[in-house]
Coordinates of C-alpha atoms in Angstrom, one line a residue:
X1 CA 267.5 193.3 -5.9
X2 CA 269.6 195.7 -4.2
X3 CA 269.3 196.4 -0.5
X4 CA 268.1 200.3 -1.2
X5 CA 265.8 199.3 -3.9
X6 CA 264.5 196.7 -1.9
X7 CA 264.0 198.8 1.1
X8 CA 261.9 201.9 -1.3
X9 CA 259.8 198.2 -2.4
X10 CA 259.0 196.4 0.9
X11 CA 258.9 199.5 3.2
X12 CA 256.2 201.3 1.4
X13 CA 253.9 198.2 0.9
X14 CA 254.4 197.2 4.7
X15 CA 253.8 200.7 5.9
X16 CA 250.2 200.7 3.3
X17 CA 249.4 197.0 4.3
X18 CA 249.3 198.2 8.4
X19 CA 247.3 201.1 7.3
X20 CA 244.9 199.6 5.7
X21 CA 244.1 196.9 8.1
X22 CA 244.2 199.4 11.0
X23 CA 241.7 202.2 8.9
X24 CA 239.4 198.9 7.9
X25 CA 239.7 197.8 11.9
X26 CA 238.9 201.0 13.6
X27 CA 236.4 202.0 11.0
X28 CA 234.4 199.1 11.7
X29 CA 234.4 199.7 15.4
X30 CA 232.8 203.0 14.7
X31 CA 229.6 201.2 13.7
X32 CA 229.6 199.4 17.4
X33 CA 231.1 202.5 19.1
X34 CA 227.4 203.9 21.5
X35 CA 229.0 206.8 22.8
X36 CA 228.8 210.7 20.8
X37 CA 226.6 210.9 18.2
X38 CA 226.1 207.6 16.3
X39 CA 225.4 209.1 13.1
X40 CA 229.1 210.7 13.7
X41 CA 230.6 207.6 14.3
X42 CA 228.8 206.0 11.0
X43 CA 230.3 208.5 9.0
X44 CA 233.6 208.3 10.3
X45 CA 233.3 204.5 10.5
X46 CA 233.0 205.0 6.8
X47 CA 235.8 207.3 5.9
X48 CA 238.0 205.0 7.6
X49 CA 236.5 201.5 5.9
X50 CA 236.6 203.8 2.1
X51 CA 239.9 205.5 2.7
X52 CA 241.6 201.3 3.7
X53 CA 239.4 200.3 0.4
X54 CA 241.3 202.8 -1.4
X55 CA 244.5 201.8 0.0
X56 CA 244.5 198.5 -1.2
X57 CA 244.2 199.2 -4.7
X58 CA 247.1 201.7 -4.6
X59 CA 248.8 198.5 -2.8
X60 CA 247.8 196.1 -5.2
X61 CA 249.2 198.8 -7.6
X62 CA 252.4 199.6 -5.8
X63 CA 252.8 195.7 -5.5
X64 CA 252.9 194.9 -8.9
X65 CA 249.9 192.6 -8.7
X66 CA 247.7 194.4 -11.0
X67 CA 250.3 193.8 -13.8
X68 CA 250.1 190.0 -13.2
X69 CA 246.1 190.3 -12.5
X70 CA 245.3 193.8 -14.6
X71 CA 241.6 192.9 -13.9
X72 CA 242.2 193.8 -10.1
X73 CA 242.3 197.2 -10.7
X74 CA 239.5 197.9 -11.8
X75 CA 238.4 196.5 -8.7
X76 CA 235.5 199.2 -7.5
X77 CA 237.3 200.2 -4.0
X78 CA 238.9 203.6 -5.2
X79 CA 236.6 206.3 -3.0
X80 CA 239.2 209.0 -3.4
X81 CA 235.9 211.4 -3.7
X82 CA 234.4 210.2 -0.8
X83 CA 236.8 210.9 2.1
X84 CA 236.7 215.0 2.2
X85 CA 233.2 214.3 2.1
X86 CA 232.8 211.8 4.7
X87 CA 235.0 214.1 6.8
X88 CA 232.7 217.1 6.2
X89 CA 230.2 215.6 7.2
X90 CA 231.4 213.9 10.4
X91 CA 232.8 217.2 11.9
X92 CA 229.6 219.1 11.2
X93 CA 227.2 216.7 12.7
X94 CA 229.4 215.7 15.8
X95 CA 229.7 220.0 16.2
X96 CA 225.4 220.3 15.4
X97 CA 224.4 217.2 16.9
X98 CA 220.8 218.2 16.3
X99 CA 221.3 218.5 12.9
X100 CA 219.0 216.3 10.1
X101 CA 220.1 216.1 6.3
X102 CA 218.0 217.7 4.0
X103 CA 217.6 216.9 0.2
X104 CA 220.1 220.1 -0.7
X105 CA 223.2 217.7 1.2
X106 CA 222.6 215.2 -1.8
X107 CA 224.6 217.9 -3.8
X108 CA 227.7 216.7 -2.1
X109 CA 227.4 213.3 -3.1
X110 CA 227.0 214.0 -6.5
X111 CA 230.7 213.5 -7.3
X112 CA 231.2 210.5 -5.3
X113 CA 228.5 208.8 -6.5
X114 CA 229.2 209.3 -9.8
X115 CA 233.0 208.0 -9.1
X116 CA 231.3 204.5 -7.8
X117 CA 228.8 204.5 -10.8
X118 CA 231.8 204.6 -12.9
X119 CA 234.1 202.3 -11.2
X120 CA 231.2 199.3 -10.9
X121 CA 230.6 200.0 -14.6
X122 CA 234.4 199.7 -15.9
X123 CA 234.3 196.8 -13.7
X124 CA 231.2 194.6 -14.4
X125 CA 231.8 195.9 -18.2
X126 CA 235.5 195.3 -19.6
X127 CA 234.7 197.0 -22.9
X128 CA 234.1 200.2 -21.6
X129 CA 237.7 200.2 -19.9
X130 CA 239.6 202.3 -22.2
X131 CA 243.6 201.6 -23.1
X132 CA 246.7 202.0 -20.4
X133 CA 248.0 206.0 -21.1
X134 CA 248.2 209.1 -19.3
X135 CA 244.9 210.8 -21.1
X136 CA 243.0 213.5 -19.3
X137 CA 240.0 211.1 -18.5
X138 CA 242.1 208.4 -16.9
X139 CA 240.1 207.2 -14.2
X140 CA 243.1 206.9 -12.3
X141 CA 245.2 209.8 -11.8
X142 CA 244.1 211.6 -15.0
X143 CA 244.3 214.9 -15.1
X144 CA 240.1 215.3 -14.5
X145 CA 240.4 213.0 -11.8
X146 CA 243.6 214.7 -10.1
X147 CA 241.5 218.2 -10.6
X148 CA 238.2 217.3 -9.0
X149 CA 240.9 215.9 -5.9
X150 CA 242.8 219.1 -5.1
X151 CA 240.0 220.9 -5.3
X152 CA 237.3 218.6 -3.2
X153 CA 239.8 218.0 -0.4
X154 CA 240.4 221.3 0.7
X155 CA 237.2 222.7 -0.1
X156 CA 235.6 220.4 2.1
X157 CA 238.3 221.3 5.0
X158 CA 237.8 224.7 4.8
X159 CA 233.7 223.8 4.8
X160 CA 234.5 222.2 8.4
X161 CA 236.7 224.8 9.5
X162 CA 234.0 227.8 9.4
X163 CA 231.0 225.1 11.0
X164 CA 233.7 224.7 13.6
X165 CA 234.9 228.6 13.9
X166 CA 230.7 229.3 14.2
X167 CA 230.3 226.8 16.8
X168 CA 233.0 228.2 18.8
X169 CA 231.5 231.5 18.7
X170 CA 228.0 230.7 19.6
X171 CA 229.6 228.7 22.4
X172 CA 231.1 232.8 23.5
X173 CA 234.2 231.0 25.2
X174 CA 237.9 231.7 25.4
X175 CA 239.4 228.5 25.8
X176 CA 238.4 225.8 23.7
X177 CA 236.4 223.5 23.9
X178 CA 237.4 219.9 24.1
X179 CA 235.7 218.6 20.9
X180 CA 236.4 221.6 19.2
X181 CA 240.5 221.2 19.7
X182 CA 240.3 217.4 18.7
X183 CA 238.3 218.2 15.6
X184 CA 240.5 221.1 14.7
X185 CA 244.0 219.0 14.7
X186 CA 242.0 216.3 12.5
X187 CA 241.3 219.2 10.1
X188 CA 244.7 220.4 10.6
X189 CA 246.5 216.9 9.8
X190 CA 244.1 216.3 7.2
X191 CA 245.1 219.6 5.2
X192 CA 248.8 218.7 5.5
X193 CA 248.5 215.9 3.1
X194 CA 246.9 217.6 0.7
X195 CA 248.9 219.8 0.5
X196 CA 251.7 217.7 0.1
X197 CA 249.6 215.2 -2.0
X198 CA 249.0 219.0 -4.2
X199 CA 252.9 219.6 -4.2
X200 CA 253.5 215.7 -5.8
X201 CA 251.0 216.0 -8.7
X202 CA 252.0 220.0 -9.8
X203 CA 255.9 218.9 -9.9
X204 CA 254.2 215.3 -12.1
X205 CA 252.0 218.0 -14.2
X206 CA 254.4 220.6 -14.4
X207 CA 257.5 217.5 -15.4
X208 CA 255.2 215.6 -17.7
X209 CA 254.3 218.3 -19.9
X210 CA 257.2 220.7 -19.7
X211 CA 260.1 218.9 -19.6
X212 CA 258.6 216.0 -21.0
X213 CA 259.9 213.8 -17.9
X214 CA 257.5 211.1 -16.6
X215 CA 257.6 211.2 -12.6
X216 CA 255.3 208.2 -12.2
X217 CA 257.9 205.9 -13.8
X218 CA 260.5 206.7 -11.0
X219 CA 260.7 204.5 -8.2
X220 CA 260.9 207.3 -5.8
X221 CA 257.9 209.1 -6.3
X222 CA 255.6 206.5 -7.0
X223 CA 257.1 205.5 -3.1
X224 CA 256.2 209.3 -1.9
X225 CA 253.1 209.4 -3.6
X226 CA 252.5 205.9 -1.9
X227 CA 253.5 207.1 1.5
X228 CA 251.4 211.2 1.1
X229 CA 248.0 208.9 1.1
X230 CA 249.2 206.1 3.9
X231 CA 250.3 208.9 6.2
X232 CA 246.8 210.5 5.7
X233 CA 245.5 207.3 6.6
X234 CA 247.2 206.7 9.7
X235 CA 246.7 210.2 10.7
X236 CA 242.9 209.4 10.6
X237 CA 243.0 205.9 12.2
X238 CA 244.9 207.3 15.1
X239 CA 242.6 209.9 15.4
X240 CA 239.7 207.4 15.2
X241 CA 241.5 205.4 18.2
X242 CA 241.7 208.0 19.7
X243 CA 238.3 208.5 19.6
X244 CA 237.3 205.0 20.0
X245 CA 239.6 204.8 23.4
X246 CA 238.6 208.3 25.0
X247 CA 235.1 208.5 23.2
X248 CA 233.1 209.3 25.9
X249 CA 235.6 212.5 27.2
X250 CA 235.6 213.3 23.7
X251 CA 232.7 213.4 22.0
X252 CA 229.8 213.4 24.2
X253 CA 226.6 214.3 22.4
X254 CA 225.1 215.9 25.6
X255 CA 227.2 219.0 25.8
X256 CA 230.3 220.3 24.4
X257 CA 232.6 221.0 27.1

């Protein structure tokens, strides 16, 4: 193995291995974390623990593993449908702290659940795993799956971003508030990688079926499509520490100031 090649190999599954550990870590603190709004924290908490769960099977992926062991992935830890979600729902309830779900919010959960359903049933029941291909119902990165993604995550974001635009106004303040700017560079981060996650799978759409040129076989951008999600994830664990460090400045339930 050549030095580059071995430095596109090792590098990325270092980089996904800290990430993972560190979303997992911090995520779990948000379930001890008192200060701010504890259903806020729960939710976070749980983007975190689902978007780490989801890293490891795109390391155990990227690693090779699953071609030695291909029942690992089918492993049910790929929440891809959950995060945008989770994240919706974290800024709107730390913004309305007062704010109680209703039966109409199980609407949002209607993807994600379904996602799980799947994944548990592939996974308890081999048979209904269909054949290795890129076919538009692939579980993983087929071209339903890719869909329902680019459109979820910044759907989602731009949800947040009017709760948090409304809040500022009913707030009638200039300057903004605390919580409001720290939520805002979250969302802002947040919409970065989709849309360079959005510019990796046109170019694999547009090079697959046009010029008949399979992207996902190249080293390269299986590393960049690798590294899009683990920067995501970092982004949100070291927002989350953030948190977790300065919660009480931060993210006071009492008053947004």
């Amino acid at each position: 193995m050549s030095a580059a090649h071995a430095l596109t190999f090792y590098l990325p599954i270092l980089l996904m291995a800290v990430s993972l550990l560190a979303a997992i870590g911090i995520g779990s603190l948000f379930f001890l974390k008192r200060s701010g709004e504890v259903r806020a924290n729960r939710l976070y908490g749980a983007l975190l623990i689902a978007g780490g769960l989801t890293q490891l099977h795109f390391l155990l992926l990227f690693s090779g593993l699953t071609d030695r062991y291909p029942a690992l992935e089918f492993l049910p830890i790929y929440f891809t449908l959950w995060l945008p979600v989770l994240l919706f729902f974290h800024v709107k309830i730390s913004l309305y702290p007062g704010y109680r779900f209703r039966l109409g919010d199980l609407k949002h959960f209607i993807f994600p659940f379904a996602q799980l359903l799947f994944f548990v049933s592939i996974w308890l029941v081999p048979t209904f795993r269909r054949p290795e291909g890129r076919y538009f119902y692939s579980p993983f990165y087929g071209g339903l799956e890719q869909a329902l993604y680019l459109v979820i995550w910044p759907a989602y974001i731009i949800f947040a971003y009017q709760y948090l635009r409304r809040r500022r106004g009913q707030l009638g303040r200039k300057s903004l508030p605390r919580l409001l700017w720290y939520l805002r560079k979250l969302l802002k981060g947040s919409m970065l990688f989709v849309i360079a996650y959005a510019i990796l799978a046109v170019s694999d759409f547009v090079s697959y079926n046009y010029l008949f040129v399979d992207m996902r076989e190249q080293a390269w951008y299986a590393g960049a499509q690798s590294l899009s999600y683990t920067v995501l994830l970092v982004w949100l664990s070291v927002y989350g520490f953030q948190v977790l460090l300065w919660g009480r400045r931060l993210l006071r339930s009492s008053a947004i100031d």
